[in-house]
């Protein structure tokens, strides 16, 4: 099966000119690219993703962008429940659940991020997050969701999760869910294959997706 690589640009690059340059250099990879909202309309690309969405279609929600709006722009994927959203923007499993339902309702493919903080029991945390985040979603819809296992302590730290540890969590999730499962957290081109060999269906790449050479190597190495 072809592996899925998703680039999460986060709040980068700082200018549209830089974003266009980066996009033009990586579009040939055909990876999913998730730029900040404001750059989405600049790219005519089949594999576009957003980094977040609101749970309502429209209305008095200053600063929010709805799944319907994203769908209308031609966006295909949306990251939901990234740990940075959970931590810095106080997103809860309850709002993440609402966002998942809204994204599915609009025909987007959600990429649900889950993972433990340092010192926490990974299996316990992911089990708890999955049961709350997926609550009330039909099995048919649930299967459309891509799950990204991203240990919070590994995100942006260079302290990636070992192949064996990641494999343990992957197998734990797979006992209950048939979904596509990605790994994310300090992925670089040297360790890419560890995760695909461990059985992950692909990778969610943050920092390294801003480095053209490195990102192209990640896509080549899976
Ligand atoms: P990182 O980020 O690759 O920079 O650790 C991954 C993510 O936040 O999805």
PDB file of C-alpha atoms and ligand atoms in Angstrom:
ATOM      1  CA  UNK A   1       0.000   0.000   0.000  1.00  0.00           C
ATOM      2  CA  UNK A   2       1.231   3.476  -0.873  1.00  0.00           C
ATOM      3  CA  UNK A   3       2.307   5.424   2.206  1.00  0.00           C
ATOM      4  CA  UNK A   4       0.663   8.734   3.021  1.00  0.00           C
ATOM      5  CA  UNK A   5       2.905  11.682   3.851  1.00  0.00           C
ATOM      6  CA  UNK A   6       1.326  14.818   5.282  1.00  0.00           C
ATOM      7  CA  UNK A   7       3.247  18.086   5.626  1.00  0.00           C
ATOM      8  CA  UNK A   8       2.064  20.244   8.516  1.00  0.00           C
ATOM      9  CA  UNK A   9       3.569  23.678   7.904  1.00  0.00           C
ATOM     10  CA  UNK A  10       2.068  25.015  11.171  1.00  0.00           C
ATOM     11  CA  UNK A  11       2.347  28.845  11.337  1.00  0.00           C
ATOM     12  CA  UNK A  12       5.001  28.974   8.575  1.00  0.00           C
ATOM     13  CA  UNK A  13       6.416  30.376   6.318  1.00  0.00           C
ATOM     14  CA  UNK A  14       6.201  34.038   7.288  1.00  0.00           C
ATOM     15  CA  UNK A  15       5.448  35.426   3.814  1.00  0.00           C
ATOM     16  CA  UNK A  16       3.366  34.374   0.835  1.00  0.00           C
ATOM     17  CA  UNK A  17       6.421  34.607  -1.403  1.00  0.00           C
ATOM     18  CA  UNK A  18       8.242  32.045   0.771  1.00  0.00           C
ATOM     19  CA  UNK A  19       5.161  29.835   0.925  1.00  0.00           C
ATOM     20  CA  UNK A  20       4.917  29.834  -2.880  1.00  0.00           C
ATOM     21  CA  UNK A  21       8.586  28.983  -3.207  1.00  0.00           C
ATOM     22  CA  UNK A  22       8.285  26.103  -0.764  1.00  0.00           C
ATOM     23  CA  UNK A  23       5.123  24.812  -2.425  1.00  0.00           C
ATOM     24  CA  UNK A  24       6.632  24.932  -5.914  1.00  0.00           C
ATOM     25  CA  UNK A  25       9.624  22.940  -4.680  1.00  0.00           C
ATOM     26  CA  UNK A  26       7.638  20.188  -2.959  1.00  0.00           C
ATOM     27  CA  UNK A  27       4.452  19.825  -5.010  1.00  0.00           C
ATOM     28  CA  UNK A  28       6.015  17.121  -7.179  1.00  0.00           C
ATOM     29  CA  UNK A  29       6.098  14.824  -4.122  1.00  0.00           C
ATOM     30  CA  UNK A  30       2.273  14.661  -4.252  1.00  0.00           C
ATOM     31  CA  UNK A  31       2.338  14.648  -0.445  1.00  0.00           C
ATOM     32  CA  UNK A  32      -0.608  16.216   1.365  1.00  0.00           C
ATOM     33  CA  UNK A  33       0.330  19.813   2.151  1.00  0.00           C
ATOM     34  CA  UNK A  34      -1.307  21.676   5.033  1.00  0.00           C
ATOM     35  CA  UNK A  35      -0.350  25.362   4.856  1.00  0.00           C
ATOM     36  CA  UNK A  36      -1.850  28.120   7.038  1.00  0.00           C
ATOM     37  CA  UNK A  37      -5.446  29.038   6.018  1.00  0.00           C
ATOM     38  CA  UNK A  38      -4.399  32.287   4.332  1.00  0.00           C
ATOM     39  CA  UNK A  39      -2.246  30.492   1.757  1.00  0.00           C
ATOM     40  CA  UNK A  40      -4.785  27.810   0.803  1.00  0.00           C
ATOM     41  CA  UNK A  41      -6.294  29.674  -2.146  1.00  0.00           C
ATOM     42  CA  UNK A  42      -2.839  30.295  -3.600  1.00  0.00           C
ATOM     43  CA  UNK A  43      -2.244  26.657  -4.395  1.00  0.00           C
ATOM     44  CA  UNK A  44      -4.105  24.780  -7.079  1.00  0.00           C
ATOM     45  CA  UNK A  45      -3.296  21.302  -5.814  1.00  0.00           C
ATOM     46  CA  UNK A  46      -5.151  18.035  -5.429  1.00  0.00           C
ATOM     47  CA  UNK A  47      -3.720  17.147  -2.025  1.00  0.00           C
ATOM     48  CA  UNK A  48      -4.389  20.213   0.101  1.00  0.00           C
ATOM     49  CA  UNK A  49      -5.140  20.049   3.804  1.00  0.00           C
ATOM     50  CA  UNK A  50      -6.049  22.569   6.497  1.00  0.00           C
ATOM     51  CA  UNK A  51      -4.637  22.556  10.021  1.00  0.00           C
ATOM     52  CA  UNK A  52      -7.889  23.128  11.857  1.00  0.00           C
ATOM     53  CA  UNK A  53     -11.574  23.947  11.338  1.00  0.00           C
ATOM     54  CA  UNK A  54     -14.616  25.079  13.267  1.00  0.00           C
ATOM     55  CA  UNK A  55     -17.538  22.771  14.064  1.00  0.00           C
ATOM     56  CA  UNK A  56     -20.220  25.113  12.697  1.00  0.00           C
ATOM     57  CA  UNK A  57     -20.972  25.770   9.029  1.00  0.00           C
ATOM     58  CA  UNK A  58     -21.166  29.566   9.423  1.00  0.00           C
ATOM     59  CA  UNK A  59     -22.357  32.230  11.854  1.00  0.00           C
ATOM     60  CA  UNK A  60     -21.131  34.598  14.552  1.00  0.00           C
ATOM     61  CA  UNK A  61     -17.809  32.892  15.330  1.00  0.00           C
ATOM     62  CA  UNK A  62     -15.152  35.549  14.874  1.00  0.00           C
ATOM     63  CA  UNK A  63     -11.885  34.187  13.584  1.00  0.00           C
ATOM     64  CA  UNK A  64     -13.176  30.743  12.679  1.00  0.00           C
ATOM     65  CA  UNK A  65     -13.135  28.859   9.350  1.00  0.00           C
ATOM     66  CA  UNK A  66     -15.728  26.166   8.688  1.00  0.00           C
ATOM     67  CA  UNK A  67     -15.263  22.746   7.061  1.00  0.00           C
ATOM     68  CA  UNK A  68     -17.769  23.742   4.335  1.00  0.00           C
ATOM     69  CA  UNK A  69     -15.641  26.776   3.454  1.00  0.00           C
ATOM     70  CA  UNK A  70     -12.566  24.572   3.205  1.00  0.00           C
ATOM     71  CA  UNK A  71     -14.370  22.014   1.067  1.00  0.00           C
ATOM     72  CA  UNK A  72     -15.558  24.800  -1.226  1.00  0.00           C
ATOM     73  CA  UNK A  73     -11.930  25.853  -1.785  1.00  0.00           C
ATOM     74  CA  UNK A  74     -11.004  22.334  -2.885  1.00  0.00           C
ATOM     75  CA  UNK A  75      -9.348  21.325   0.388  1.00  0.00           C
ATOM     76  CA  UNK A  76      -9.408  17.563   0.905  1.00  0.00           C
ATOM     77  CA  UNK A  77      -7.961  16.922   4.379  1.00  0.00           C
ATOM     78  CA  UNK A  78      -8.109  18.664   7.745  1.00  0.00           C
ATOM     79  CA  UNK A  79      -5.895  18.097  10.788  1.00  0.00           C
ATOM     80  CA  UNK A  80      -7.994  17.983  13.953  1.00  0.00           C
ATOM     81  CA  UNK A  81      -6.893  17.878  17.584  1.00  0.00           C
ATOM     82  CA  UNK A  82      -3.200  18.561  17.037  1.00  0.00           C
ATOM     83  CA  UNK A  83      -1.465  18.716  20.412  1.00  0.00           C
ATOM     84  CA  UNK A  84      -0.513  22.355  19.822  1.00  0.00           C
ATOM     85  CA  UNK A  85      -4.238  23.148  19.466  1.00  0.00           C
ATOM     86  CA  UNK A  86      -5.019  21.103  22.550  1.00  0.00           C
ATOM     87  CA  UNK A  87      -2.278  22.833  24.570  1.00  0.00           C
ATOM     88  CA  UNK A  88      -2.160  26.455  23.378  1.00  0.00           C
ATOM     89  CA  UNK A  89      -5.791  26.882  22.301  1.00  0.00           C
ATOM     90  CA  UNK A  90      -7.393  24.755  24.993  1.00  0.00           C
ATOM     91  CA  UNK A  91      -9.131  22.351  22.629  1.00  0.00           C
ATOM     92  CA  UNK A  92     -10.883  19.548  24.449  1.00  0.00           C
ATOM     93  CA  UNK A  93     -11.946  16.070  23.388  1.00  0.00           C
ATOM     94  CA  UNK A  94     -15.494  17.441  23.322  1.00  0.00           C
ATOM     95  CA  UNK A  95     -14.726  20.180  20.771  1.00  0.00           C
ATOM     96  CA  UNK A  96     -12.479  17.825  18.808  1.00  0.00           C
ATOM     97  CA  UNK A  97     -15.411  15.399  18.591  1.00  0.00           C
ATOM     98  CA  UNK A  98     -17.635  18.188  17.236  1.00  0.00           C
ATOM     99  CA  UNK A  99     -14.982  19.187  14.701  1.00  0.00           C
ATOM    100  CA  UNK A 100     -14.593  15.602  13.492  1.00  0.00           C
ATOM    101  CA  UNK A 101     -18.341  15.291  12.945  1.00  0.00           C
ATOM    102  CA  UNK A 102     -18.490  18.625  11.104  1.00  0.00           C
ATOM    103  CA  UNK A 103     -15.489  17.803   8.909  1.00  0.00           C
ATOM    104  CA  UNK A 104     -16.950  14.407   7.981  1.00  0.00           C
ATOM    105  CA  UNK A 105     -20.314  16.045   7.298  1.00  0.00           C
ATOM    106  CA  UNK A 106     -18.634  18.458   4.876  1.00  0.00           C
ATOM    107  CA  UNK A 107     -16.863  15.617   3.065  1.00  0.00           C
ATOM    108  CA  UNK A 108     -13.354  16.361   4.339  1.00  0.00           C
ATOM    109  CA  UNK A 109     -10.955  13.627   5.463  1.00  0.00           C
ATOM    110  CA  UNK A 110     -10.028  14.341   9.087  1.00  0.00           C
ATOM    111  CA  UNK A 111      -6.548  13.614  10.378  1.00  0.00           C
ATOM    112  CA  UNK A 112      -7.064  13.111  14.107  1.00  0.00           C
ATOM    113  CA  UNK A 113      -3.948  13.648  16.248  1.00  0.00           C
ATOM    114  CA  UNK A 114      -3.576  11.747  19.498  1.00  0.00           C
ATOM    115  CA  UNK A 115      -0.661  11.054  21.815  1.00  0.00           C
ATOM    116  CA  UNK A 116       0.643  11.145  25.353  1.00  0.00           C
ATOM    117  CA  UNK A 117       2.663  13.787  27.188  1.00  0.00           C
ATOM    118  CA  UNK A 118       5.996  12.930  28.790  1.00  0.00           C
ATOM    119  CA  UNK A 119       5.592  10.481  31.639  1.00  0.00           C
ATOM    120  CA  UNK A 120       2.044   9.485  30.701  1.00  0.00           C
ATOM    121  CA  UNK A 121       1.007   5.962  29.778  1.00  0.00           C
ATOM    122  CA  UNK A 122       0.700   6.031  25.977  1.00  0.00           C
ATOM    123  CA  UNK A 123      -1.886   3.261  25.647  1.00  0.00           C
ATOM    124  CA  UNK A 124      -4.072   4.709  28.363  1.00  0.00           C
ATOM    125  CA  UNK A 125      -3.986   8.200  26.853  1.00  0.00           C
ATOM    126  CA  UNK A 126      -4.663   7.171  23.251  1.00  0.00           C
ATOM    127  CA  UNK A 127      -7.463   4.839  24.332  1.00  0.00           C
ATOM    128  CA  UNK A 128      -9.075   7.628  26.314  1.00  0.00           C
ATOM    129  CA  UNK A 129      -8.651  10.222  23.543  1.00  0.00           C
ATOM    130  CA  UNK A 130     -10.020   7.879  20.869  1.00  0.00           C
ATOM    131  CA  UNK A 131     -13.062   6.918  22.901  1.00  0.00           C
ATOM    132  CA  UNK A 132     -13.964  10.584  23.559  1.00  0.00           C
ATOM    133  CA  UNK A 133     -12.946  12.035  20.192  1.00  0.00           C
ATOM    134  CA  UNK A 134     -14.827   9.382  18.182  1.00  0.00           C
ATOM    135  CA  UNK A 135     -17.866   9.272  20.433  1.00  0.00           C
ATOM    136  CA  UNK A 136     -21.140   9.054  18.489  1.00  0.00           C
ATOM    137  CA  UNK A 137     -19.473   8.777  15.076  1.00  0.00           C
ATOM    138  CA  UNK A 138     -20.867   5.872  13.028  1.00  0.00           C
ATOM    139  CA  UNK A 139     -18.485   3.057  12.178  1.00  0.00           C
ATOM    140  CA  UNK A 140     -18.734   3.887   8.474  1.00  0.00           C
ATOM    141  CA  UNK A 141     -17.710   7.500   9.110  1.00  0.00           C
ATOM    142  CA  UNK A 142     -15.146   6.530  11.716  1.00  0.00           C
ATOM    143  CA  UNK A 143     -13.285   4.429   9.172  1.00  0.00           C
ATOM    144  CA  UNK A 144     -12.735   7.517   6.983  1.00  0.00           C
ATOM    145  CA  UNK A 145     -10.685   9.209   9.713  1.00  0.00           C
ATOM    146  CA  UNK A 146      -6.900   9.046   9.525  1.00  0.00           C
ATOM    147  CA  UNK A 147      -5.338   8.683  12.968  1.00  0.00           C
ATOM    148  CA  UNK A 148      -1.942  10.272  13.627  1.00  0.00           C
ATOM    149  CA  UNK A 149      -0.110   8.939  16.669  1.00  0.00           C
ATOM    150  CA  UNK A 150       2.066  11.831  17.802  1.00  0.00           C
ATOM    151  CA  UNK A 151       3.655  11.544  21.245  1.00  0.00           C
ATOM    152  CA  UNK A 152       3.534  15.146  22.493  1.00  0.00           C
ATOM    153  CA  UNK A 153       7.061  14.915  23.936  1.00  0.00           C
ATOM    154  CA  UNK A 154       8.364  14.039  20.456  1.00  0.00           C
ATOM    155  CA  UNK A 155       6.807  16.978  18.606  1.00  0.00           C
ATOM    156  CA  UNK A 156       9.351  19.555  17.530  1.00  0.00           C
ATOM    157  CA  UNK A 157      11.884  18.328  20.072  1.00  0.00           C
ATOM    158  CA  UNK A 158      14.168  16.083  17.996  1.00  0.00           C
ATOM    159  CA  UNK A 159      13.381  13.416  20.594  1.00  0.00           C
ATOM    160  CA  UNK A 160      11.554  10.984  18.307  1.00  0.00           C
ATOM    161  CA  UNK A 161       9.789   7.872  19.543  1.00  0.00           C
ATOM    162  CA  UNK A 162      11.734   4.634  19.049  1.00  0.00           C
ATOM    163  CA  UNK A 163      10.523   2.202  16.405  1.00  0.00           C
ATOM    164  CA  UNK A 164       9.641  -0.437  18.998  1.00  0.00           C
ATOM    165  CA  UNK A 165       7.763   1.903  21.297  1.00  0.00           C
ATOM    166  CA  UNK A 166       5.826   3.403  18.384  1.00  0.00           C
ATOM    167  CA  UNK A 167       5.062  -0.101  17.111  1.00  0.00           C
ATOM    168  CA  UNK A 168       3.647  -1.075  20.511  1.00  0.00           C
ATOM    169  CA  UNK A 169       1.208   1.842  20.474  1.00  0.00           C
ATOM    170  CA  UNK A 170       0.350   1.219  16.817  1.00  0.00           C
ATOM    171  CA  UNK A 171      -0.528  -2.385  17.558  1.00  0.00           C
ATOM    172  CA  UNK A 172      -2.572  -1.326  20.568  1.00  0.00           C
ATOM    173  CA  UNK A 173      -4.649   1.055  18.389  1.00  0.00           C
ATOM    174  CA  UNK A 174      -4.971  -1.538  15.624  1.00  0.00           C
ATOM    175  CA  UNK A 175      -6.572  -3.996  18.035  1.00  0.00           C
ATOM    176  CA  UNK A 176      -9.679  -1.803  17.993  1.00  0.00           C
ATOM    177  CA  UNK A 177      -9.478   0.320  14.849  1.00  0.00           C
ATOM    178  CA  UNK A 178      -9.009  -0.420  11.142  1.00  0.00           C
ATOM    179  CA  UNK A 179      -8.131   3.160  10.291  1.00  0.00           C
ATOM    180  CA  UNK A 180      -5.058   4.383   8.473  1.00  0.00           C
ATOM    181  CA  UNK A 181      -2.531   5.240  11.178  1.00  0.00           C
ATOM    182  CA  UNK A 182       0.354   7.679  10.759  1.00  0.00           C
ATOM    183  CA  UNK A 183       3.308   8.464  13.021  1.00  0.00           C
ATOM    184  CA  UNK A 184       4.344  12.031  13.769  1.00  0.00           C
ATOM    185  CA  UNK A 185       6.961  13.625  16.034  1.00  0.00           C
ATOM    186  CA  UNK A 186      10.432  14.814  14.982  1.00  0.00           C
ATOM    187  CA  UNK A 187      10.392  12.766  11.786  1.00  0.00           C
ATOM    188  CA  UNK A 188      13.480  13.215   9.601  1.00  0.00           C
ATOM    189  CA  UNK A 189      14.713  11.427   6.499  1.00  0.00           C
ATOM    190  CA  UNK A 190      17.058   9.138   8.469  1.00  0.00           C
ATOM    191  CA  UNK A 191      14.320   7.561  10.590  1.00  0.00           C
ATOM    192  CA  UNK A 192      11.492   7.612   8.060  1.00  0.00           C
ATOM    193  CA  UNK A 193      11.677   3.952   7.215  1.00  0.00           C
ATOM    194  CA  UNK A 194      11.613   2.857  10.875  1.00  0.00           C
ATOM    195  CA  UNK A 195       7.972   3.824  11.110  1.00  0.00           C
ATOM    196  CA  UNK A 196       6.826   2.385   7.828  1.00  0.00           C
ATOM    197  CA  UNK A 197       8.650  -0.847   8.703  1.00  0.00           C
ATOM    198  CA  UNK A 198       6.881  -0.797  12.070  1.00  0.00           C
ATOM    199  CA  UNK A 199       3.589  -0.875  10.155  1.00  0.00           C
ATOM    200  CA  UNK A 200       2.500   2.770  10.084  1.00  0.00           C
ATOM    201  CA  UNK A 201       0.598   3.810   6.955  1.00  0.00           C
ATOM    202  CA  UNK A 202       2.544   7.032   6.644  1.00  0.00           C
ATOM    203  CA  UNK A 203       3.882  10.088   8.448  1.00  0.00           C
ATOM    204  CA  UNK A 204       2.772  13.495   9.665  1.00  0.00           C
ATOM    205  CA  UNK A 205       5.780  15.763   9.256  1.00  0.00           C
ATOM    206  CA  UNK A 206       6.150  19.173  10.923  1.00  0.00           C
ATOM    207  CA  UNK A 207       9.512  20.932  11.049  1.00  0.00           C
ATOM    208  CA  UNK A 208      11.153  18.815   8.354  1.00  0.00           C
ATOM    209  CA  UNK A 209       8.379  19.672   5.871  1.00  0.00           C
ATOM    210  CA  UNK A 210       9.749  23.230   5.698  1.00  0.00           C
ATOM    211  CA  UNK A 211      13.124  21.994   4.459  1.00  0.00           C
ATOM    212  CA  UNK A 212      12.794  21.142   0.757  1.00  0.00           C
ATOM    213  CA  UNK A 213      15.690  18.677   0.527  1.00  0.00           C
ATOM    214  CA  UNK A 214      14.838  16.925   3.749  1.00  0.00           C
ATOM    215  CA  UNK A 215      11.157  16.656   2.903  1.00  0.00           C
ATOM    216  CA  UNK A 216      11.833  15.239  -0.563  1.00  0.00           C
ATOM    217  CA  UNK A 217      14.129  12.655   1.051  1.00  0.00           C
ATOM    218  CA  UNK A 218      11.448  11.692   3.561  1.00  0.00           C
ATOM    219  CA  UNK A 219       9.008  11.056   0.721  1.00  0.00           C
ATOM    220  CA  UNK A 220      11.646   9.068  -1.169  1.00  0.00           C
ATOM    221  CA  UNK A 221      12.618   6.984   1.853  1.00  0.00           C
ATOM    222  CA  UNK A 222       9.225   5.689   2.983  1.00  0.00           C
TER     223      UNK A 222
HETATM  224  P1  LIG B   1       7.520  17.834  14.110  1.00  0.00           P
HETATM  225  O1  LIG B   1       5.948  18.104  14.172  1.00  0.00           O
HETATM  226  O2  LIG B   1       7.758  16.939  12.915  1.00  0.00           O
HETATM  227  O3  LIG B   1       8.132  19.196  13.940  1.00  0.00           O
HETATM  228  O4  LIG B   1       7.892  17.182  15.380  1.00  0.00           O
HETATM  229  C1  LIG B   1       5.037  17.097  13.897  1.00  0.00           C
HETATM  230  C2  LIG B   1       3.648  17.635  14.071  1.00  0.00           C
HETATM  231  O5  LIG B   1       3.469  18.541  14.873  1.00  0.00           O
HETATM  232  O6  LIG B   1       2.708  17.183  13.403  1.00  0.00           O
END
